[in-house]
Structure formats: C-alpha cells, structure tokens
XYZ file of C-alpha atoms in Angstrom:
613
model
C -23.062 11.009 22.481
C -19.804 12.924 22.106
C -19.275 14.484 18.674
C -16.011 14.195 16.732
C -14.000 15.951 14.075
C -13.433 12.681 12.194
C -15.076 9.271 12.316
C -13.078 6.392 10.815
C -15.168 3.376 9.828
C -13.060 0.208 9.867
C -9.831 -0.574 11.739
C -7.789 -2.424 9.141
C -4.473 -1.091 7.880
C -6.117 1.904 6.168
C -8.280 2.758 9.172
C -5.403 2.609 11.664
C -3.242 5.019 9.648
C -6.238 7.277 8.963
C -7.060 7.598 12.659
C -3.443 8.273 13.617
C -2.904 10.778 10.814
C -6.012 12.771 11.723
C -5.145 12.688 15.430
C -1.600 13.969 14.774
C -3.206 17.094 13.305
C -5.119 17.559 16.555
C -8.484 16.251 15.377
C -10.765 14.418 17.805
C -11.118 10.987 16.196
C -13.506 8.078 16.679
C -12.425 4.718 15.233
C -15.303 2.250 14.803
C -14.601 -1.439 14.219
C -16.610 -4.656 14.050
C -14.233 -6.381 16.464
C -11.740 -4.744 18.843
C -9.629 -7.910 18.755
C -9.237 -7.757 14.955
C -7.650 -4.302 14.706
C -4.929 -4.374 12.004
C -5.699 -8.021 11.295
C -3.391 -9.551 8.668
C -6.200 -11.516 7.074
C -4.064 -12.696 4.152
C -0.257 -12.886 3.978
C 1.459 -12.258 7.360
C 4.101 -10.018 5.770
C 4.702 -6.304 5.228
C 6.649 -4.835 2.318
C 7.856 -6.300 -0.955
C 8.253 -4.888 -4.458
C 7.051 -1.228 -4.360
C 5.154 -2.049 -1.152
C 8.329 -1.742 0.924
C 8.858 1.724 -0.568
C 5.328 2.673 0.511
C 5.977 1.553 4.106
C 9.102 3.747 4.217
C 7.026 6.677 2.874
C 4.337 6.127 5.501
C 7.047 6.152 8.165
C 8.653 9.301 6.728
C 5.296 11.066 7.069
C 4.870 10.024 10.695
C 2.805 6.854 10.183
C 2.851 3.678 12.265
C 3.220 0.744 9.856
C 7.038 0.693 9.751
C 7.388 0.893 13.538
C 4.802 -1.842 14.158
C 6.363 -4.031 11.464
C 9.730 -3.889 13.211
C 8.106 -4.877 16.513
C 6.397 -7.896 14.905
C 9.110 -8.942 12.437
C 10.259 -12.584 12.470
C 12.190 -12.508 9.183
C 13.705 -9.743 7.038
C 14.792 -9.746 3.398
C 15.785 -6.938 1.043
C 14.327 -7.989 -2.297
C 16.111 -7.229 -5.590
C 19.566 -6.784 -4.015
C 21.162 -8.119 -7.228
C 19.518 -5.268 -9.181
C 19.936 -1.504 -8.989
C 19.139 0.456 -5.834
C 16.028 1.932 -7.491
C 14.139 -1.343 -7.070
C 15.526 -2.574 -3.733
C 12.453 -3.372 -1.646
C 12.403 -4.301 2.064
C 10.071 -7.091 3.219
C 9.401 -8.494 6.686
C 7.597 -11.661 7.627
C 5.560 -10.743 10.704
C 4.035 -12.425 13.693
C 0.409 -11.623 12.836
C -0.800 -11.799 16.450
C 1.973 -9.465 17.639
C 1.360 -7.059 14.747
C -2.311 -6.824 15.679
C -1.513 -6.401 19.375
C 1.188 -3.775 18.776
C -1.018 -1.657 16.493
C -3.877 -1.836 19.005
C -1.475 -0.622 21.714
C -0.280 2.200 19.448
C -3.849 3.393 18.838
C -5.055 3.028 22.419
C -2.153 5.082 23.798
C -2.407 7.801 21.155
C -4.022 11.121 22.221
C -7.322 12.220 20.628
C -8.414 8.730 19.488
C -11.414 6.870 20.896
C -12.127 3.301 19.711
C -15.466 1.509 19.943
C -16.779 -1.863 18.769
C -19.885 -1.285 16.679
C -21.304 -1.452 13.142
C -22.030 1.656 11.072
C -25.278 1.192 9.163
C -26.008 4.645 7.718
C -25.325 8.366 7.597
C -26.845 11.518 9.050
C -27.385 13.878 6.108
C -28.462 17.488 6.637
C -28.484 20.280 4.045
C -26.714 18.100 1.493
C -23.864 17.368 3.901
C -22.873 14.337 5.994
C -23.167 15.288 9.658
C -22.673 11.926 11.319
C -23.216 8.177 11.245
C -25.782 5.772 12.668
C -25.006 2.331 14.134
C -26.760 -1.016 14.498
C -27.394 -0.116 18.160
C -29.265 3.013 16.970
C -26.571 5.373 18.208
C -26.287 8.639 16.295
C -22.730 9.994 16.362
C -22.151 13.425 14.870
C -18.936 14.520 13.172
C -17.396 16.963 10.707
C -15.933 14.327 8.359
C -16.151 10.579 7.706
C -13.435 8.223 6.456
C -14.571 4.844 5.106
C -11.920 2.108 5.315
C -14.159 -0.949 5.059
C -11.779 -3.432 3.423
C -13.675 -6.390 1.965
C -16.649 -6.107 4.315
C -19.018 -4.105 2.050
C -21.702 -6.641 1.133
C -19.008 -9.319 1.416
C -19.650 -12.908 0.342
C -17.303 -15.839 1.095
C -16.942 -18.719 -1.385
C -15.808 -22.252 -0.494
C -16.451 -24.080 -3.749
C -20.112 -23.753 -4.710
C -21.016 -22.983 -1.093
C -21.198 -19.310 -0.214
C -22.384 -17.207 2.668
C -22.165 -13.566 3.845
C -18.957 -12.445 5.520
C -16.458 -9.596 5.561
C -13.675 -12.194 5.844
C -13.711 -15.507 7.662
C -14.771 -14.854 11.248
C -16.186 -11.351 10.576
C -19.644 -10.133 9.603
C -20.327 -8.300 6.321
C -21.397 -4.640 6.188
C -24.520 -5.022 4.059
C -26.509 -2.098 5.485
C -23.606 0.299 4.957
C -23.396 -0.806 1.329
C -27.112 -0.051 0.940
C -26.660 3.336 2.617
C -23.891 4.337 0.207
C -26.190 3.642 -2.738
C -29.504 4.838 -1.367
C -28.568 7.673 1.006
C -25.494 9.059 -0.741
C -26.194 8.093 -4.364
C -22.748 6.524 -4.808
C -22.251 3.962 -7.579
C -20.713 0.688 -6.401
C -18.796 -1.992 -8.291
C -17.863 -5.557 -7.427
C -14.397 -7.076 -6.974
C -12.999 -10.398 -5.783
C -9.929 -11.528 -3.890
C -8.883 -14.632 -2.020
C -6.508 -16.295 0.395
C -4.650 -19.643 0.537
C -4.941 -22.431 3.133
C -2.988 -22.523 6.388
C -1.113 -25.705 7.305
C -0.243 -27.166 10.734
C 3.544 -27.284 11.061
C 3.679 -30.638 12.893
C 2.165 -32.278 9.800
C 4.788 -30.845 7.384
C 7.884 -32.776 6.283
C 10.346 -29.863 6.172
C 13.270 -32.131 5.186
C 12.023 -32.255 1.583
C 11.653 -28.467 1.263
C 14.198 -25.797 0.336
C 14.958 -23.568 3.319
C 14.884 -19.778 2.815
C 16.635 -18.122 5.774
C 16.288 -14.589 7.002
C 19.052 -12.135 6.173
C 21.550 -12.077 9.064
C 21.077 -8.340 9.704
C 17.641 -6.773 9.984
C 17.495 -3.419 8.212
C 15.172 -1.013 9.967
C 11.822 -0.280 8.354
C 11.543 2.906 10.375
C 13.824 5.936 10.085
C 13.343 6.872 13.754
C 15.587 5.834 16.637
C 14.039 3.942 19.550
C 13.550 7.083 21.638
C 10.992 8.303 19.086
C 8.932 5.105 19.129
C 6.274 3.957 21.614
C 6.814 0.831 23.725
C 5.013 -1.999 21.914
C 4.601 -5.769 22.082
C 7.391 -7.505 20.170
C 7.839 -10.907 18.542
C 9.482 -13.484 20.815
C 11.788 -14.851 18.083
C 13.542 -13.449 15.005
C 15.302 -14.968 11.991
C 12.700 -17.664 11.362
C 13.066 -19.385 7.975
C 10.510 -19.750 5.202
C 10.473 -22.724 2.821
C 10.168 -23.032 -0.951
C 8.476 -25.822 -2.907
C 6.970 -26.424 -6.345
C 3.625 -27.827 -7.392
C 3.522 -31.130 -9.284
C 1.746 -32.613 -12.307
C -0.663 -34.266 -9.864
C -1.562 -30.869 -8.348
C -2.594 -29.530 -11.749
C -4.522 -32.751 -12.522
C -6.582 -32.383 -9.336
C -7.470 -28.799 -10.276
C -8.443 -29.650 -13.873
C -10.635 -32.514 -12.681
C -12.554 -30.227 -10.335
C -12.972 -26.953 -12.254
C -16.728 -27.564 -12.339
C -16.688 -27.068 -8.550
C -14.940 -23.688 -8.820
C -17.229 -20.668 -8.279
C -14.996 -18.713 -10.681
C -15.524 -21.102 -13.585
C -19.134 -21.982 -12.871
C -20.347 -18.365 -12.971
C -21.144 -18.084 -9.257
C -18.547 -15.324 -8.668
C -19.355 -12.100 -10.514
C -16.579 -9.892 -9.095
C -13.311 -9.432 -10.980
C -10.202 -10.862 -9.297
C -6.699 -9.451 -9.125
C -4.457 -10.220 -12.105
C -1.260 -10.189 -10.078
C -2.333 -12.552 -7.296
C -4.602 -15.067 -9.064
C -6.121 -18.165 -7.523
C -4.219 -21.369 -8.164
C -6.980 -22.730 -10.410
C -6.719 -19.543 -12.444
C -2.952 -20.152 -12.862
C -3.630 -23.667 -14.175
C -6.189 -22.422 -16.722
C -4.364 -19.266 -17.848
C -0.807 -20.594 -17.863
C -0.969 -24.212 -19.105
C 2.553 -23.822 -20.522
C 3.938 -23.706 -16.963
C 3.958 -27.264 -15.569
C 5.096 -26.196 -12.076
C 4.493 -23.172 -9.872
C 6.674 -21.877 -7.027
C 5.076 -21.762 -3.570
C 6.312 -20.538 -0.180
C 5.526 -21.888 3.281
C 5.699 -18.898 5.629
C 5.252 -18.924 9.431
C 2.201 -17.066 10.726
C 4.065 -16.171 13.897
C 6.836 -17.033 16.328
C 4.529 -18.855 18.749
C 1.959 -20.504 16.500
C 2.001 -23.805 14.612
C 0.381 -22.467 11.434
C 2.076 -21.840 8.090
C 0.730 -19.724 5.240
C 0.950 -21.442 1.818
C 1.842 -18.417 -0.319
C 0.895 -18.718 -4.010
C -1.869 -21.284 -3.434
C -5.029 -19.149 -3.162
C -8.135 -21.091 -4.073
C -11.913 -21.037 -3.980
C -12.308 -24.800 -4.545
C -14.217 -26.882 -1.957
C -12.407 -28.114 1.186
C -12.312 -31.738 0.015
C -10.581 -30.666 -3.216
C -8.132 -28.462 -1.312
C -7.124 -31.465 0.806
C -6.373 -33.466 -2.359
C -4.402 -30.565 -3.871
C -2.255 -30.038 -0.771
C -1.492 -33.780 -0.513
C 0.180 -33.665 -3.958
C 2.771 -31.106 -2.813
C 6.298 -32.019 -1.658
C 6.485 -32.353 2.120
C 2.704 -32.040 2.510
C 1.504 -35.577 1.795
C 0.148 -35.921 5.351
C -0.500 -32.217 5.965
C -3.519 -31.018 7.911
C -5.204 -27.811 6.732
C -6.029 -25.695 9.774
C -7.870 -22.997 7.785
C -9.241 -23.528 4.319
C -8.669 -21.181 1.408
C -11.609 -19.140 0.178
C -12.549 -16.361 -2.212
C -14.424 -13.224 -1.213
C -16.538 -10.846 -3.285
C -17.156 -7.322 -2.039
C -18.461 -3.909 -3.100
C -16.138 -1.000 -3.861
C -16.445 2.597 -5.061
C -15.087 2.995 -8.622
C -12.517 5.774 -8.114
C -13.693 8.172 -10.841
C -16.046 9.314 -8.051
C -13.060 10.252 -5.865
C -10.491 13.062 -5.977
C -6.723 12.470 -5.724
C -6.999 13.717 -2.138
C -9.312 10.701 -1.516
C -12.263 13.025 -0.955
C -15.555 12.155 -2.608
C -16.415 14.380 -5.590
C -20.071 14.323 -4.521
C -19.700 14.721 -0.730
C -17.145 17.282 0.416
C -16.533 15.670 3.839
C -16.496 11.987 2.847
C -13.113 10.301 2.397
C -12.249 6.715 1.464
C -9.117 4.561 1.726
C -8.069 1.000 0.970
C -9.979 -1.765 -0.781
C -13.113 0.358 -0.956
C -11.179 2.343 -3.611
C -10.398 -0.768 -5.652
C -6.859 -1.429 -4.419
C -5.283 -4.544 -2.901
C -2.558 -4.929 -0.287
C -1.974 -3.818 3.294
C 0.629 -1.250 2.279
C -1.479 0.417 -0.440
C -4.353 0.631 2.061
C -2.185 2.127 4.804
C -0.722 4.741 2.437
C -4.203 5.830 1.401
C -5.340 5.841 5.023
C -2.606 8.283 5.994
C -3.629 10.706 3.214
C -7.382 10.313 3.791
C -7.047 10.836 7.557
C -4.897 13.929 7.083
C -7.335 15.465 4.604
C -10.400 14.622 6.686
C -8.770 16.437 9.620
C -7.822 19.346 7.375
C -11.442 19.592 6.218
C -12.617 19.705 9.844
C -10.129 22.571 10.371
C -11.386 24.471 7.299
C -8.281 23.736 5.199
C -7.940 22.502 1.624
C -6.796 18.922 0.953
C -3.166 18.131 0.059
C -1.346 15.065 -1.261
C 2.100 14.110 -2.576
C 2.619 14.049 -6.340
C 3.769 11.064 -8.366
C 7.184 12.722 -8.697
C 7.630 12.617 -4.887
C 6.317 9.208 -3.811
C 4.848 5.842 -4.700
C 1.807 6.888 -2.686
C 1.448 9.791 -5.133
C 1.782 7.376 -8.077
C -1.044 5.288 -6.617
C -3.323 8.281 -5.945
C -2.759 9.543 -9.466
C -3.343 6.128 -11.053
C -6.583 5.660 -9.139
C -7.875 9.003 -10.383
C -6.915 8.493 -14.050
C -7.264 4.769 -14.770
C -10.401 2.673 -14.942
C -10.331 0.072 -12.166
C -11.591 -3.218 -13.602
C -9.560 -5.397 -11.213
C -7.928 -4.789 -7.798
C -5.082 -2.274 -8.225
C -1.608 -3.211 -7.041
C 1.567 -1.121 -6.938
C 4.756 -2.141 -8.758
C 8.021 -0.270 -9.219
C 7.262 -0.287 -12.961
C 4.255 1.994 -12.372
C 6.610 4.840 -11.353
C 8.368 6.620 -14.216
C 10.799 8.216 -11.730
C 11.637 5.142 -9.671
C 15.357 5.983 -9.487
C 14.363 9.096 -7.553
C 11.716 7.249 -5.493
C 14.063 4.824 -3.744
C 13.190 3.076 -0.497
C 16.132 4.486 1.499
C 15.500 8.177 0.673
C 11.784 8.416 1.515
C 12.547 10.759 4.412
C 14.555 13.094 2.151
C 11.597 13.220 -0.221
C 8.726 13.544 2.240
C 9.662 14.581 5.801
C 9.794 18.314 5.132
C 6.484 18.234 3.262
C 4.820 16.139 5.990
C 6.052 18.537 8.669
C 4.570 21.479 6.759
C 1.268 19.610 6.553
C 1.362 18.983 10.310
C 1.456 15.169 10.318
C 5.156 14.758 11.158
C 5.787 15.647 14.837
C 8.444 18.198 15.739
C 10.740 15.711 17.492
C 10.856 13.458 14.423
C 11.417 16.454 12.160
C 14.408 17.536 14.266
C 15.861 14.020 13.985
C 15.401 14.188 10.215
C 17.044 17.615 9.865
C 20.063 16.381 11.876
C 20.503 13.558 9.351
C 19.851 15.825 6.358
C 22.356 18.432 7.600
C 25.103 15.819 8.045
C 24.381 14.331 4.605
C 24.391 17.696 2.812
C 27.559 18.889 4.563
C 29.411 15.647 3.818
C 28.301 15.648 0.192
C 29.327 19.315 -0.249
C 32.803 18.568 1.095
C 33.130 15.553 -1.226
C 32.042 17.613 -4.244
C 34.516 20.391 -3.388
C 37.544 18.163 -2.766
C 39.719 16.991 -5.649
C 41.523 13.646 -5.623
C 44.076 12.007 -7.923
C 43.092 12.101 -11.580
C 41.249 15.414 -11.328
C 38.018 13.868 -10.072
C 36.164 15.138 -7.066
C 35.939 12.862 -4.056
C 32.197 12.498 -4.771
C 32.891 11.328 -8.328
C 35.452 8.802 -7.081
C 32.763 7.144 -4.943
C 31.076 5.890 -8.142
C 33.705 3.162 -8.319
C 32.617 1.648 -4.986
C 29.764 -0.867 -4.637
C 26.750 0.685 -2.935
C 26.948 -1.924 -0.152
C 30.524 -0.965 0.788
C 30.696 -1.008 4.630
C 31.041 2.206 6.646
C 34.662 1.635 7.819
C 35.765 2.145 4.194
C 34.677 5.793 4.444
C 37.752 6.532 6.529
C 40.062 5.209 3.792
C 38.581 7.882 1.517
C 39.139 10.560 4.184
C 35.405 10.923 4.815
C 34.687 11.342 8.527
C 31.352 9.932 9.667
C 30.096 8.777 13.082
C 30.046 5.007 13.620
C 26.298 4.815 14.293
C 23.013 4.311 12.424
C 23.089 7.900 11.087
C 26.667 7.530 9.835
C 25.768 4.293 8.067
C 22.772 5.943 6.396
C 24.798 8.955 5.214
C 27.497 6.680 3.778
C 24.953 4.485 1.921
C 23.155 7.551 0.537
C 26.421 9.096 -0.697
C 27.371 5.887 -2.508
C 23.963 5.583 -4.198
C 23.795 9.245 -5.223
C 27.339 9.120 -6.584
C 26.687 5.930 -8.557
C 23.501 7.242 -10.201
C 24.265 10.970 -10.305
C 23.950 11.404 -14.099
C 20.704 9.440 -14.263
C 19.246 11.344 -11.314
C 20.002 14.675 -13.014
C 18.262 13.448 -16.158
C 15.226 12.359 -14.126
C 15.167 15.764 -12.438
C 14.754 17.436 -15.845
C 11.790 15.171 -16.615
C 10.240 15.848 -13.206
C 10.451 19.609 -13.804
C 8.759 19.155 -17.197
C 5.970 17.205 -15.495
C 5.521 19.962 -12.911
C 4.805 22.495 -15.647
C 1.857 20.410 -16.810
C 0.760 19.777 -13.201
C 0.699 23.531 -12.580
C -1.814 24.046 -15.408
C -5.144 23.483 -13.678
C -8.340 22.508 -15.466
C -11.483 24.146 -13.995
C -13.934 21.710 -12.361
C -16.733 22.873 -14.685
C -14.598 22.826 -17.862
C -16.753 22.029 -20.919
C -14.868 19.579 -23.129
C -17.475 19.892 -25.897
C -15.942 23.284 -26.805
C -12.542 21.733 -27.583
C -12.501 21.235 -31.330
C -10.582 18.237 -32.620
C -10.989 15.977 -29.571
C -12.059 12.476 -30.602
C -15.195 11.087 -28.947
C -13.268 8.508 -26.900
C -10.939 11.137 -25.396
C -13.819 13.508 -24.683
C -15.853 10.790 -22.950
C -12.925 9.746 -20.730
C -12.081 13.343 -19.821
C -15.712 14.053 -18.930
C -15.929 10.878 -16.827
C -12.671 11.344 -14.886
C -12.562 15.164 -14.944
C -8.791 15.545 -14.344
C -7.629 18.421 -12.162
C -4.527 19.292 -14.244
C -3.124 18.877 -17.749
C -0.527 16.486 -16.365
C -3.251 14.268 -14.933
C -5.222 14.461 -18.176
C -2.175 13.247 -20.107
C -2.047 10.063 -18.017
C -5.596 8.981 -18.843
C -5.571 5.888 -21.049
C -6.466 6.891 -24.616
C -5.789 10.631 -24.209
C -2.989 11.519 -26.639
C -0.339 14.287 -26.634
C -2.335 15.883 -29.485
C -5.393 15.998 -27.193
C -3.320 17.712 -24.484
C -2.130 20.320 -27.008
C -5.774 21.057 -27.925
C -6.664 21.414 -24.247
C -3.754 23.810 -23.696
C -5.004 26.039 -26.513
C -8.545 26.092 -25.098
C -7.330 26.851 -21.564
C -5.243 29.776 -22.867
C -8.358 31.158 -24.591
C -10.270 30.984 -21.307
C -7.525 32.953 -19.517
C -7.294 35.590 -22.250
C-alpha cells in the first residue's frame, strides 16, 4: 500500500483538525475511521462553542482550522454568552444541525489536497528499531508512515451502560477499539487509565407540549465564528433554516423521587462503572445525590437539526435503565406524553494519563506518536479539535525533520489546556473554563487572530491568502488606533481615551461622530469593536502584559530532560515525586504543578544556575 507522512486514527473533531493541519503543511495524510458516514459526528450535544469553548473555536479558526467555518455552515441558532459581563468572558455558541455539520466537515476533508480517507479499524503498530513505522488493520493491511496521531475519542475499549446492562461500544452505533487498546499496552508499553462520560435522551418533537415551556430564541444577528470572508472558505452544505428556538424547563419533585427510588439500578451507584466521570457535566442521578439542597434543576430542549424531529434534553444525562428514563421524562413539564427516540447511556473508555505526553502532544516514550482529544483525558468537541490542530501540525513537522511547537498559555486557551494537561493529574475528564486562564482579559474571543495568526503563518498552518486578509485588518486597526492615540480632544484626553466612555457594543455609525473614519463593512465593524474594547480595558491590559512578561522569564528557563531532582536540597518528598513524575520542561511549567511551591522553584533556580556555571 501507499505510505504516508502522517496517519490519523479516528475522524472525530480531533482527527478532522489533525488531518487538515498536517495537510496544510504539505504532509501526505491518511485518515482512518470506523465509519465514513460518522466523520465529525456530534455524538453528544449538537452545539459548538460556549464558555471558553467559543474562544477555542476562534483560536482554531485563527490558525487556519475548519471548526469555525463548518459551524457557521451548520448553525441553526446563535447566542453570545455572558454579554452582561465584561468582554473577557464573552463566549460565542451555535446550536448546529448535526447532520449538516457532519456532511460539511466530510466535504471539507474530501476536497482538501493531500488527504486520503479510508474506512477501516487500526488494530496495532509496526515497530522497528524502537520506532513506530506504521499501523496494521483488521483487514491485515500494513500501512507505513513517518508519524501516527491517535484521536480515538471514547472508542478505546469502550463499554456502554444502560442501567445494569452493558455491552462493548465506542458510542451507540459504533464498535469499540479493543485491539488498539491492547496494542498500546502490550506493543508500546503505554499505561492506560479509565474514564466515564455520558449523554442524555433524545425526544420526538411531535410528542412535546411546547406551550408549557419557556422559549429561548436565537439572537437576531448571527456573529461570525470565522474571521475569514466567504471568498476564503470552501463551498459546503448549509443548514436549511436559521434562528430556531431552544426551550427551557425545570425538573420537579417527582423527577427526583423517581431517581432516588431507582439508584440501585444505576451502574454508577452499584459499582458496575469503574471509570471516573466528569465533575462539570454530571449525570442527572449524580446531581440528585450530590446536590440534595437543590430541589429543581434547569434543563434545555435543543433541536438536533433543522430537518429532524429530535430534541436533545440538555442537562439530563443518565445511565439508568430505559424504563426508568421513561418515568423520569414523564415527570417533566411539557413531556408527560413524550416519546424517547434515543435513550441516555453512560460510556467507559480507556485514555492515556497525560504525564506520558509532552505539551506538544507528542508521546514522551515514542518520538513519532501524537495524541489528541479524549484519549488525553479531556472532554468536549472544542478541546478535542484544538488538540487535533496542534497534534497534526507537530506530526507533520516531525515527518519534515522539524521540532514541535505550540502556543503558550499567555497566547491562547489552547495553550492553557496543553499546559494544564502536562502539569495536572487527570482524575476526571478535563474541561476548559475561562477561570482556568490567568490572562483571560488578553485571551478574548474577538482578538484570537491578533494573538495567533502571525504565529500560525510562521509555523506554516495558516495559508498565505488568509494571512494577507489578516494583515489588511491588522494594518487598519493599528493605523486607526495610532491616530486616535495621537489626537487630542476636549478636556486634554486623547481620542482613544475618550472611547472608554462608550459601551463596547456601540454601533459602527457612531464612529463618524467621533471623527473616526472606518469602512462600513465587516472589517470596519471589527476594527471599531476592537478599539472600544481596548480603550475600555487599556489599564488592565497593560497590567496583564507585565505579568505575562514575568511568566515568559520563567518559561525561558529550561529544565534538562535528564535533570536529577534528588540533588536539589530542601525539596520536600511530595514536590520531588511530582516533579519526577511530570518532568516539566521549564521553571514556569514546574511552578504550575499542584503542590510545588514558590520556595521549591527558588531551589530549582539555584540548582540550574550551578549546572550552567
């Protein structure tokens, strides 16, 4: 068979971005998936974005990725979350038509140069001279390559739970990857852990009484997820309708009573499930047990698409048996006579604890093995896609003989995630929040291109035509800001300082009243919004810049890979053990390990200076 620079195993959100990222660098890429019709499947919530997640989608787009463009094609509702708060935590979110999203991403991949896609199952690796040289499949094909990217989602040794019934599965409708899990342990010597996640039931819309539910409309104007104008986007399938509403409802006392009466049928509370579930998206039975002080819980009914009759019951994940789920749903407002089209379930799966992985998403043991998504212990489409972009880029760079690269936590939420994964022990699925970023005022959703486009272009993953479009915007912004800073107005203030008095959502026509000339188009609107935000938060941004520069000094102090922590006198045993386990690459990274104190960092600095002397 044909050999490749990069083989991507799995075509979920991580795998799609990994394949595209590697191909943009010129690598010959093979994408292998269980099912060609399930590429980019939205197996849980049919939505993209949200708190911190929306920022990640903008960052993916700024670095040339596909998620933002495909989201716009499939969007059936848009909301900017946290509008009543500061611009630092504004987060875009789109409800998507899941069938259109899948179709559009498949089109994107199939049209893209340098990517081949096949339907198959990877069952093992070709290892020669202590290096991975290819993969083997269930059809006994041997496909050689220079690097491998694993983006297996929940399929590694996956097990589905419907009450006390369980059976193998990667997700409902897909097979598990049991042989690949065995190969990771036995062929590659990689240690695996076990995690758990779940999904709620889907409801047929014709059986819902919408009149008793609170309607949540789309915002009247869709803000674009992608920075690029239509001429820089491929032609893709699009959703047939926009501005579809969601609906809000609350659980009842009867809902909680049904759960309490059937906890003995829950695999979580009967000891059947061994994997650890996500804290921030718990099953509904877990909410009832852990939060008894809350009598009611908010739920959302969200359309699965513009042309389907199924609704996703957000906030109602469960692993209870189908007959119990029917009783639970019947206690909810508007759902007394509802029919469940797809039952909720929990899934356990294997993952690679990330102390075995570098921040570049390269394996510490195997120099040409990269991983992205739930295999690294994360949750969420957006987190997976962000990792996929970085893993694909670095796998291609390895094939080209180049060193890996990645954005720092001072430049992106993706960098925050990569750093957290390499410094924190993953005992439950990791999820991004704006609170995880200490510089979130700098890492806003609307300025991702200003933070990342130039870097991505230098790395080779942002095409030249998109980079030119970015520099046109950046030039107009910088020139307009310079003029505002140099022009005085009444009261001795500069024009830039006077903008602080305006709300950040002031419409573009108001720019003319302040003698600021901007084109009446999407670029003019973006420049005006950016000026207002930067003016409003200027003092805080300068303060954050000082902190970022202090962080960079620590990040520039590298720790050798073979550094012997036993020679550092004064380190407590706990700090030494964590440093030896994680083996941070820099002093900055070492300082973010739980339990490592500023005093420990000072001791390390002294020892590193001695080594250089």
